[in-house]
Tab-separated table of C-alpha atoms in Angstrom:
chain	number	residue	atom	x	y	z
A	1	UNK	CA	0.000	0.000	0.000
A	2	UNK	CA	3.101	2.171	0.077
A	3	UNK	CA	2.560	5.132	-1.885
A	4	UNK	CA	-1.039	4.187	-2.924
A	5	UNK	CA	-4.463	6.453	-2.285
A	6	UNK	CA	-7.766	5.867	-0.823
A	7	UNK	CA	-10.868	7.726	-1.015
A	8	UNK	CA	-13.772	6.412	1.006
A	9	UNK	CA	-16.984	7.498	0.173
A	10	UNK	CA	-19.937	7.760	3.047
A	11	UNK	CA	-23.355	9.887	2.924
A	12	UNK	CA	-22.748	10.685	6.861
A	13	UNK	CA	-20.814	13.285	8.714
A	14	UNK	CA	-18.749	12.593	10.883
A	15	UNK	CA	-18.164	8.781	8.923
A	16	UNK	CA	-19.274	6.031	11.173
A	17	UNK	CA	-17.069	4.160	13.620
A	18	UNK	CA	-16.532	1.227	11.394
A	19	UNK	CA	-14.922	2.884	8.816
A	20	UNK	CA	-13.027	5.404	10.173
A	21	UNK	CA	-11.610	1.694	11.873
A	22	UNK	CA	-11.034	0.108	7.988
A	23	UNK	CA	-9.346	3.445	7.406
A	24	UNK	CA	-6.909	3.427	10.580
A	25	UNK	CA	-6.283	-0.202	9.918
A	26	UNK	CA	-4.435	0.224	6.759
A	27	UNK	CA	-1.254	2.327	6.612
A	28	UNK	CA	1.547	3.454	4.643
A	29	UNK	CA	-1.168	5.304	2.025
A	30	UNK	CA	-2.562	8.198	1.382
A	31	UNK	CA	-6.230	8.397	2.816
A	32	UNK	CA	-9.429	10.534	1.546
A	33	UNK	CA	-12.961	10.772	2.283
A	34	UNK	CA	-15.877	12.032	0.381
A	35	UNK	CA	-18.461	12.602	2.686
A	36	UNK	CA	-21.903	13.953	3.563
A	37	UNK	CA	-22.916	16.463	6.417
A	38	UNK	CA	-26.794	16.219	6.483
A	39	UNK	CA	-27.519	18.122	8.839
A	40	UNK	CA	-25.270	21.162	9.034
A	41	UNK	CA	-23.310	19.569	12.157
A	42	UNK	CA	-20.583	22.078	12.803
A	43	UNK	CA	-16.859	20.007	11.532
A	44	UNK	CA	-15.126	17.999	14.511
A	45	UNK	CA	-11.567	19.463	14.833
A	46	UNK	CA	-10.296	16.250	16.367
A	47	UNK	CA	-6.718	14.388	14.934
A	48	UNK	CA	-7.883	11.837	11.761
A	49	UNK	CA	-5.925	9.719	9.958
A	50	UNK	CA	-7.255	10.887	6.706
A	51	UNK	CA	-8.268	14.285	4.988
A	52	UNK	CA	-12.244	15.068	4.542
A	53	UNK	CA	-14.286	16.314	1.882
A	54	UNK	CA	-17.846	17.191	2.810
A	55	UNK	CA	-20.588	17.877	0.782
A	56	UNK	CA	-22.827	19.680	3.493
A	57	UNK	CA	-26.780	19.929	2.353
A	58	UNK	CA	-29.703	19.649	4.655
A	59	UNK	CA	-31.161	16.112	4.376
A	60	UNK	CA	-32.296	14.872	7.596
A	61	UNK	CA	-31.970	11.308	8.786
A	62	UNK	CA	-34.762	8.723	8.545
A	63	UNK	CA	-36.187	10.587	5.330
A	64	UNK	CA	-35.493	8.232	2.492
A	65	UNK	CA	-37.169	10.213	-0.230
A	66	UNK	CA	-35.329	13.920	0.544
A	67	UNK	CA	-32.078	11.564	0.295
A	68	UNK	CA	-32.608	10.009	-3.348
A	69	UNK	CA	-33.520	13.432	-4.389
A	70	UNK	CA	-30.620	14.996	-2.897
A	71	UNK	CA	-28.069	12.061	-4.611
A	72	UNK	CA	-27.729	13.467	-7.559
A	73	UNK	CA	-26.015	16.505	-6.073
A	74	UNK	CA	-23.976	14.231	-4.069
A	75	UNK	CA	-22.886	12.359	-6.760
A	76	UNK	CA	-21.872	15.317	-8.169
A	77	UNK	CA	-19.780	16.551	-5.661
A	78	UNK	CA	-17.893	12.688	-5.676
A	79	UNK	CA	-16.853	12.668	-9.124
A	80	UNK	CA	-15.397	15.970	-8.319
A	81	UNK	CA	-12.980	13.805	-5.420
A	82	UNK	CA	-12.648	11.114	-7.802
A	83	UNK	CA	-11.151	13.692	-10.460
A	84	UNK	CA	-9.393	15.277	-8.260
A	85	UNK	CA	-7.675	13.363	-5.639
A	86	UNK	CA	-7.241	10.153	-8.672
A	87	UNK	CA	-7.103	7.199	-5.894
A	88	UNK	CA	-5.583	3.919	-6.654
A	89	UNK	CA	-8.589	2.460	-4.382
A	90	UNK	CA	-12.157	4.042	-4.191
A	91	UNK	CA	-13.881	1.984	-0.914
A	92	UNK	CA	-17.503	2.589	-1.521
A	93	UNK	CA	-19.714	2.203	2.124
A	94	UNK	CA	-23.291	1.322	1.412
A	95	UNK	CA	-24.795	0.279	-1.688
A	96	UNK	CA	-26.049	3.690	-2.374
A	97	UNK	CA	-22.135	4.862	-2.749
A	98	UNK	CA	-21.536	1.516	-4.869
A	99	UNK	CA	-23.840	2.576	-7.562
A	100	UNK	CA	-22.221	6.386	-7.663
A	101	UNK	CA	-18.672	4.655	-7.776
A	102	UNK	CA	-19.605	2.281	-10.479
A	103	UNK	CA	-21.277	5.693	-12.413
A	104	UNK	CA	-17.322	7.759	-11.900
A	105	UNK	CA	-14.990	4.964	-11.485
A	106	UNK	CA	-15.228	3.574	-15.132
A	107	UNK	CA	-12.622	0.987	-14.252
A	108	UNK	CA	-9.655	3.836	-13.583
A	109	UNK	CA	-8.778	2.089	-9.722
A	110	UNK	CA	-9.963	-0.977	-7.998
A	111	UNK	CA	-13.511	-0.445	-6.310
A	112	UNK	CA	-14.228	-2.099	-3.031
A	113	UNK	CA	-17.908	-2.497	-1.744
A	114	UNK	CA	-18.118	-1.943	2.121
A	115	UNK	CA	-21.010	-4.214	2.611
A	116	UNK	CA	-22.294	-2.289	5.410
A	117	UNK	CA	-25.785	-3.263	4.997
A	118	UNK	CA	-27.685	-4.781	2.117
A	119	UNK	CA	-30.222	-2.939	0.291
A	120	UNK	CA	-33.498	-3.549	1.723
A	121	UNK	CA	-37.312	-1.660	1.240
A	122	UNK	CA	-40.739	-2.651	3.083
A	123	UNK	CA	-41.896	-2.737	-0.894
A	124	UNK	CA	-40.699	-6.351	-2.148
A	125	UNK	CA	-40.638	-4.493	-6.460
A	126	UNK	CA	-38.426	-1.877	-5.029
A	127	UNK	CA	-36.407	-4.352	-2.825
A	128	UNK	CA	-35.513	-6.666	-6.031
A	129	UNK	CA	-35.043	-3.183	-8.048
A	130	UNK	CA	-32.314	-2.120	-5.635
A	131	UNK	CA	-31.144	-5.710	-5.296
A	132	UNK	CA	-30.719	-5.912	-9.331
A	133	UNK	CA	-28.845	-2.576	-9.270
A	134	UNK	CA	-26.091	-3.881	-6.713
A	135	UNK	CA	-25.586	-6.607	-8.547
A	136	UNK	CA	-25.208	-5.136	-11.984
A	137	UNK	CA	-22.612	-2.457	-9.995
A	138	UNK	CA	-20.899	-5.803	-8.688
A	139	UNK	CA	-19.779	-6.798	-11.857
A	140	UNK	CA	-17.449	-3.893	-11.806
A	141	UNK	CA	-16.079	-4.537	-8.273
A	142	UNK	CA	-13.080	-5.914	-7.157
A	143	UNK	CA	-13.421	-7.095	-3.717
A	144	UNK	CA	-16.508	-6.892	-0.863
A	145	UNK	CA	-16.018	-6.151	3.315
A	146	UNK	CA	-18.771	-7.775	4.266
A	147	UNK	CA	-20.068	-6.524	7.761
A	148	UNK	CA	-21.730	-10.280	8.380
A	149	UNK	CA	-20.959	-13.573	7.893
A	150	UNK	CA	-24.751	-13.749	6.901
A	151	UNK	CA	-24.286	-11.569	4.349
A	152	UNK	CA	-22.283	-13.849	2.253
A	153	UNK	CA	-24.400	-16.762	1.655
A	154	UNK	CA	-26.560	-13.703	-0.121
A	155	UNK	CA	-24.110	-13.002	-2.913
A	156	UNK	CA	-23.152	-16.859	-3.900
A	157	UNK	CA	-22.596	-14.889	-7.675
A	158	UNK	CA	-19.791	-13.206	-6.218
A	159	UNK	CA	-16.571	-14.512	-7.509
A	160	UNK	CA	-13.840	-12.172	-7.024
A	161	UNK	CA	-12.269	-11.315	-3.352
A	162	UNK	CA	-14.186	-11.180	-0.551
A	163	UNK	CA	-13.680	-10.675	3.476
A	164	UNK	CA	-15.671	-11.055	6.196
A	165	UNK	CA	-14.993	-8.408	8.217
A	166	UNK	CA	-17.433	-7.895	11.762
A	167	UNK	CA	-17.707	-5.019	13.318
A	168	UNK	CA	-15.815	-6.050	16.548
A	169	UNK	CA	-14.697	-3.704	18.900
A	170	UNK	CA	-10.884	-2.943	19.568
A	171	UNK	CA	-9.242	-4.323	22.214
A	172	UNK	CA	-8.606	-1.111	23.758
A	173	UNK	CA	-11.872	-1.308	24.529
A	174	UNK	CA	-11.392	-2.899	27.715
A	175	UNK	CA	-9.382	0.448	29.435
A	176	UNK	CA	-9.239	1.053	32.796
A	177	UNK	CA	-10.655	4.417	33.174
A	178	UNK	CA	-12.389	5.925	35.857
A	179	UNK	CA	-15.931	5.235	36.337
A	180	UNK	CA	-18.126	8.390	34.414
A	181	UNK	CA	-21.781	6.822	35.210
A	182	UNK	CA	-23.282	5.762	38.328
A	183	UNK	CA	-26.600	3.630	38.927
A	184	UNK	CA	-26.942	1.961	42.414
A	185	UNK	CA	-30.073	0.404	42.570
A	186	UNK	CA	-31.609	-2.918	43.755
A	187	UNK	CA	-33.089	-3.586	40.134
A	188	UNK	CA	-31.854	-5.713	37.442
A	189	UNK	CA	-30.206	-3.012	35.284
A	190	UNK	CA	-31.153	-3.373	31.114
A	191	UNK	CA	-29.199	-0.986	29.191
A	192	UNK	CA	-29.658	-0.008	25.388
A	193	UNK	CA	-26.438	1.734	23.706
A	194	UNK	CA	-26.566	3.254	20.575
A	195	UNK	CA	-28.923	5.357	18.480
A	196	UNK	CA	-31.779	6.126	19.877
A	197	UNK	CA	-34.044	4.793	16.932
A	198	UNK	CA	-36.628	2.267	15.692
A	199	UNK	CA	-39.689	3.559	18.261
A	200	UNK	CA	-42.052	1.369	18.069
A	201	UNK	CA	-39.908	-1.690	19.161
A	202	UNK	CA	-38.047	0.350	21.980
A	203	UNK	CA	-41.263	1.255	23.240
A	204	UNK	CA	-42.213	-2.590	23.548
A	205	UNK	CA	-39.423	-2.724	26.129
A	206	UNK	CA	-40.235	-0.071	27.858
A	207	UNK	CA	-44.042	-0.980	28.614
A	208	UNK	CA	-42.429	-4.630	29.063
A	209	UNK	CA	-40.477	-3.851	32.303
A	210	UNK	CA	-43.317	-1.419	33.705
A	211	UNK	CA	-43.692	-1.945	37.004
A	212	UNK	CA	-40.953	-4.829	37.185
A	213	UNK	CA	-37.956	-4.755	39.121
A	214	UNK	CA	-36.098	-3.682	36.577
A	215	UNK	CA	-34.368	-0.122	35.458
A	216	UNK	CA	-34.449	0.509	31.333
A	217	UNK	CA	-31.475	2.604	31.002
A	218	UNK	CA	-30.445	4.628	27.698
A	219	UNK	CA	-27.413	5.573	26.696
A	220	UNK	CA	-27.224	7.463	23.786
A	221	UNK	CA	-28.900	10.228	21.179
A	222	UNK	CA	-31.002	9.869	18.134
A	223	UNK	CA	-33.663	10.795	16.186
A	224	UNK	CA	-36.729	8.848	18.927
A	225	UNK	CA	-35.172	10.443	21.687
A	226	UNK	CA	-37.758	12.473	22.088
A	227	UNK	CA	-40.208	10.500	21.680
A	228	UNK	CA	-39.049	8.290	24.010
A	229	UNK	CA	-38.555	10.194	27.130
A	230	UNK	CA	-41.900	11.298	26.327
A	231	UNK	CA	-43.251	8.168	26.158
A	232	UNK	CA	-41.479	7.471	29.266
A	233	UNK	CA	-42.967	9.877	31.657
A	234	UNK	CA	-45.109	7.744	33.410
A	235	UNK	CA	-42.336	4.862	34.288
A	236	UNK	CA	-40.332	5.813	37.073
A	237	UNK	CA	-37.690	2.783	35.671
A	238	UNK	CA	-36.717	4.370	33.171
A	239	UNK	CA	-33.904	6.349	32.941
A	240	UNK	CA	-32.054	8.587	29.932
A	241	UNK	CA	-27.813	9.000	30.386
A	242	UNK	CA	-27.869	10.703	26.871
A	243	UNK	CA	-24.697	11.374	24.579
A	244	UNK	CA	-21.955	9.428	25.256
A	245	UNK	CA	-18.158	8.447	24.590
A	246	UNK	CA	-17.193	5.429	23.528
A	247	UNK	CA	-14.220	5.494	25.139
A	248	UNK	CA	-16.449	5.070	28.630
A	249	UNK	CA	-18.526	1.706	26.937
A	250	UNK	CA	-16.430	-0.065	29.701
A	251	UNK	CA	-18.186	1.518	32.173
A	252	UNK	CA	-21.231	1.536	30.634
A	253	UNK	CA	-20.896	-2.285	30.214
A	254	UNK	CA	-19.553	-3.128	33.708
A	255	UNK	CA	-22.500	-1.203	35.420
A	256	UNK	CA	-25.367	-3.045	33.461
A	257	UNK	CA	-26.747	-6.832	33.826
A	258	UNK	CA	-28.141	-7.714	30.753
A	259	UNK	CA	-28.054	-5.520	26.980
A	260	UNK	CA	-30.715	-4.578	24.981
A	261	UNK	CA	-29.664	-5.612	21.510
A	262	UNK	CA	-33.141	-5.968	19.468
A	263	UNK	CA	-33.559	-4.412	16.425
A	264	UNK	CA	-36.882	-4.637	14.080
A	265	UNK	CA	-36.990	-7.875	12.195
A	266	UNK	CA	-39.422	-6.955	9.775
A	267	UNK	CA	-36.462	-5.251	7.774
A	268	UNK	CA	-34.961	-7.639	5.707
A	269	UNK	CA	-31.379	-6.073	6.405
A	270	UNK	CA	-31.622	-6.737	9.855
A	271	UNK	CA	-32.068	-10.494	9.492
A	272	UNK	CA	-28.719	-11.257	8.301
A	273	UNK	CA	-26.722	-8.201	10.188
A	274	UNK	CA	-24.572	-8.858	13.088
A	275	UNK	CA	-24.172	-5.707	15.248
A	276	UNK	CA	-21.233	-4.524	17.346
A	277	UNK	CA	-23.213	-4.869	20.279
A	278	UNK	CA	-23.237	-8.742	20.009
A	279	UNK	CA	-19.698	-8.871	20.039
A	280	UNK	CA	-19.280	-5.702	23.050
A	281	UNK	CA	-21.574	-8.363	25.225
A	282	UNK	CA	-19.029	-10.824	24.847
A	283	UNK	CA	-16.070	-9.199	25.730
A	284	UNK	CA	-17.580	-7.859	29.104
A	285	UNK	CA	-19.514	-11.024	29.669
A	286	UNK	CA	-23.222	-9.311	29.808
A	287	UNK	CA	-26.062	-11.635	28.486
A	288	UNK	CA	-28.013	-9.494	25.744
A	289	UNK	CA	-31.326	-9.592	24.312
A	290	UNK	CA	-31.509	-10.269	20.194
A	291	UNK	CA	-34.099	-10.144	17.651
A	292	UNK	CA	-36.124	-13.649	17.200
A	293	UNK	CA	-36.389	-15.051	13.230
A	294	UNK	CA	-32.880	-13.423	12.624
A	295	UNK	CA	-29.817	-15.392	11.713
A	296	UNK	CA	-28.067	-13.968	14.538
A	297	UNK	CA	-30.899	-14.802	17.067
A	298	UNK	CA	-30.913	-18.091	15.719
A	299	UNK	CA	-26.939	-18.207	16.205
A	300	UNK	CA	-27.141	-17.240	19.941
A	301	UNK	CA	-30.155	-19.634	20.934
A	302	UNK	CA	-28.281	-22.563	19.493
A	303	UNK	CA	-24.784	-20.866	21.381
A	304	UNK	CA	-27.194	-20.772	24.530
A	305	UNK	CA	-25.065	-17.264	24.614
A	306	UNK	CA	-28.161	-14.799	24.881
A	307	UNK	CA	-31.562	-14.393	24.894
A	308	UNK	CA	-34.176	-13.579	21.819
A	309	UNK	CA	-37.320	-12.352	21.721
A	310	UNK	CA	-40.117	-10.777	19.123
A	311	UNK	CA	-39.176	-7.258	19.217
A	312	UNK	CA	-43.139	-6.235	18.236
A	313	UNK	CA	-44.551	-8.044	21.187
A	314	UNK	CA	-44.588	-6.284	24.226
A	315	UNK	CA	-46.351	-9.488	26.215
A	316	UNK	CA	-43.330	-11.572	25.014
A	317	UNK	CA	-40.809	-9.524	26.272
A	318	UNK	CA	-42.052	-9.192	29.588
A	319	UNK	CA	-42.530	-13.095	30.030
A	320	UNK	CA	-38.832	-13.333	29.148
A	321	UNK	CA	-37.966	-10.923	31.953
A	322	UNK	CA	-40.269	-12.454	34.415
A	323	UNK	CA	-38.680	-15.126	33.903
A	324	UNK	CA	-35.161	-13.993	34.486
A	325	UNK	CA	-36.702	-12.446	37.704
A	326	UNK	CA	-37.650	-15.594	39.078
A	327	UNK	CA	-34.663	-17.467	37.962
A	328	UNK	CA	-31.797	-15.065	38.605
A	329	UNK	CA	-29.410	-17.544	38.167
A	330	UNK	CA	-30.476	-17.797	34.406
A	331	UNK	CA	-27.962	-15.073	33.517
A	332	UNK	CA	-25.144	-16.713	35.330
A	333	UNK	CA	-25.454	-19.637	32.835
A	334	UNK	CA	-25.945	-17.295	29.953
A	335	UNK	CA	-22.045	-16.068	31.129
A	336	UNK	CA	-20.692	-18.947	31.849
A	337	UNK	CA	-21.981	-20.479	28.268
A	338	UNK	CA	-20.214	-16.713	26.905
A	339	UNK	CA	-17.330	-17.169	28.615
A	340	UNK	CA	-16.751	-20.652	27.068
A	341	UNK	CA	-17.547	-19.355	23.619
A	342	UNK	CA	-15.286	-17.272	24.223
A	343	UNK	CA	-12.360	-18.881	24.845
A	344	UNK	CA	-12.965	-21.152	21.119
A	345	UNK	CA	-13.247	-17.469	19.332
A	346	UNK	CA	-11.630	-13.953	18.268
A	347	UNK	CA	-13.391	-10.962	19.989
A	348	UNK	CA	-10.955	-7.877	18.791
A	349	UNK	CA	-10.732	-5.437	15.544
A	350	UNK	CA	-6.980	-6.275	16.129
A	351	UNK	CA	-7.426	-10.137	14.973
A	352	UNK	CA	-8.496	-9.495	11.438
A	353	UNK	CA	-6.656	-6.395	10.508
A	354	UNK	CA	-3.967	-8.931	8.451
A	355	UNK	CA	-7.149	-10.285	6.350
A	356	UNK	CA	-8.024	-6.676	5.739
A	357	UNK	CA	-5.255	-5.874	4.281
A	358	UNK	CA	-5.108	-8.338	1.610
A	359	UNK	CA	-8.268	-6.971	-0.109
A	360	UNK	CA	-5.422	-4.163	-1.363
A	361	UNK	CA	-3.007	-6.582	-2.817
């Protein structure tokens, strides 16, 4: 890589976590990034190990249809980059940014798909449209990162490189800093971490644990915060931490008993993803709750590593932590069963940066 140049191309601002990773991962190259600031966000100042480019228009979050009519413009603005900074590699995040590539590239550097997420719609026409468009853009691809080892078995016409390549957290992750958050309470503690999104099943959790012995706590921002806490108002177990760091997930981690990891089923992309937060559980031993008729809730109920449940049924949920309540000693055998998983498997970023790196030959 010695000499070479990458631009990465991403419609958010600041680029997410998992690619600002692939980027820090490979060295001894010159590193771009095209990017999108959606909504007006002022620009971070902090140290990067790359140079940004950002396309800044207002297109908030969650609306699909503003976004398509806004791509044009972005694409625009990336064959601009391309022309300009000439990369050897173009990594394209999302299949959105694979069909722009494919449109600019026209076979001048090797493309790589960062198979974030697949392409998925609640419509099944425009779900095969945006399926047949990947593919066509695949056949002038050189190598996939795919975020889930369920993704692959979706792309069996695939034939040139490929890498499976999880979103697993680095080993750093395990620091010993000073305790930033603080709940002391008799209560089984269920955290969620993330984005504050996808309302209708978070709310299932929260009416769930009403008047249970257990706290609901959120960590995090998003765009159902709002809603939420609203929602909330009448359950004194629930409690909002907002914003945080991920350098304090540790502590986070440590002061929680079991993770809220459920994300809606009904969306087709979320059946074969793997998220970071299944693989943050295992490192700090903390059973988790997953999403039932998924691959990956079928992969921890055969593990015995977790616990899954129908994210749309409120009644469900609740008999799963009724349970726990009256068996305590069920999420000791959930972490012993982790802990022996474990010890058979690799946890860290760290592990796979060598197979990364390959994709580049």
């Amino acid at each position: 890589m010695i000499g070479k140049t990458i631009l990465l191309i991403d419609t958010s601002y600041p680029i997410n976590t998992r690619n600002s990773k692939i980027l820090m991962s490979v060295s001894g190259c010159e590193k771009h990034v095209a990017t999108w600031n959606r909504d007006n966000r002022p620009a971070l100042s902090s140290k990067k190990c790359y140079s940004e480019n950002i396309f800044t228009s207002i297109s908030p979050y969650g609306n699909k249809i503003l976004k398509i009519g806004k791509l044009f413009t972005f694409a625009v603005f990336v064959k601009k980059c391309i022309k300009e900074i000439k990369p050897d590699y173009i990594i394209a995040s999302h299949w959105d940014t694979l069909l722009i590539a494919v449109l600019f590239n026209h076979g001048k550097c090797k493309l790589i798909y960062e198979n974030l997420d697949m392409p998925t719609a609640n419509n099944g026409f425009i779900l095969a449209l945006l399926q047949k468009l990947e593919k066509h853009a695949l056949g002038k691809t050189d190598a996939i990162i795919f975020a889930s080892r369920f993704f692959v078995e979706q792309y069996p016409f695939y034939r040139k490189k490929t890498l499976v390549l999880e979103n697993k957290p680095f080993a750093d992750i395990k620091n010993e800093k000073p305790a930033v958050y603080l709940h002391s309470t008799d209560n089984i503690k269920l955290s969620f971490i993330g984005t504050l999104r996808y309302f209708d099943c978070m709310k299932n959790l929260i009416t769930a644990a009403s008047g249970l012995p257990i706290d609901v706590l959120f960590f995090g921002d998003g765009p159902d915060y709002s809603k939420l806490k609203t929602f909330s108002e009448n359950h004194d177990n629930v409690y909002f931490f907002g914003k945080y760091n991920y350098e304090d997930i540790r502590c986070i981690y440590e002061l929680s008993d079991i993770i809220w990891a459920v994300y809606p089923n009904k969306d087709y992309n979320v059946k074969y993803a793997i998220s970071n937060k299944f693989f943050e559980s295992l490192v700090f031993h903390k059973p988790a709750f997953f999403a039932a008729n998924t691959l990956l809730g079928d992969f921890v109920m055969k593990n015995n590593i977790g616990f899954v449940v129908d994210p749309y049924c409120s009644e469900c949920i609740r008999e799963k932590l009724l349970a726990i309540i009256s068996n305590i000693k069920m999420l000791d055998t959930i972490v012993k069963n982790i802990k022996e998983y474990n010890s058979k498997s690799s946890l860290f970023w760290e592990d796979d940066i060598q197979l990364l790196r390959h994709i580049f030959d």
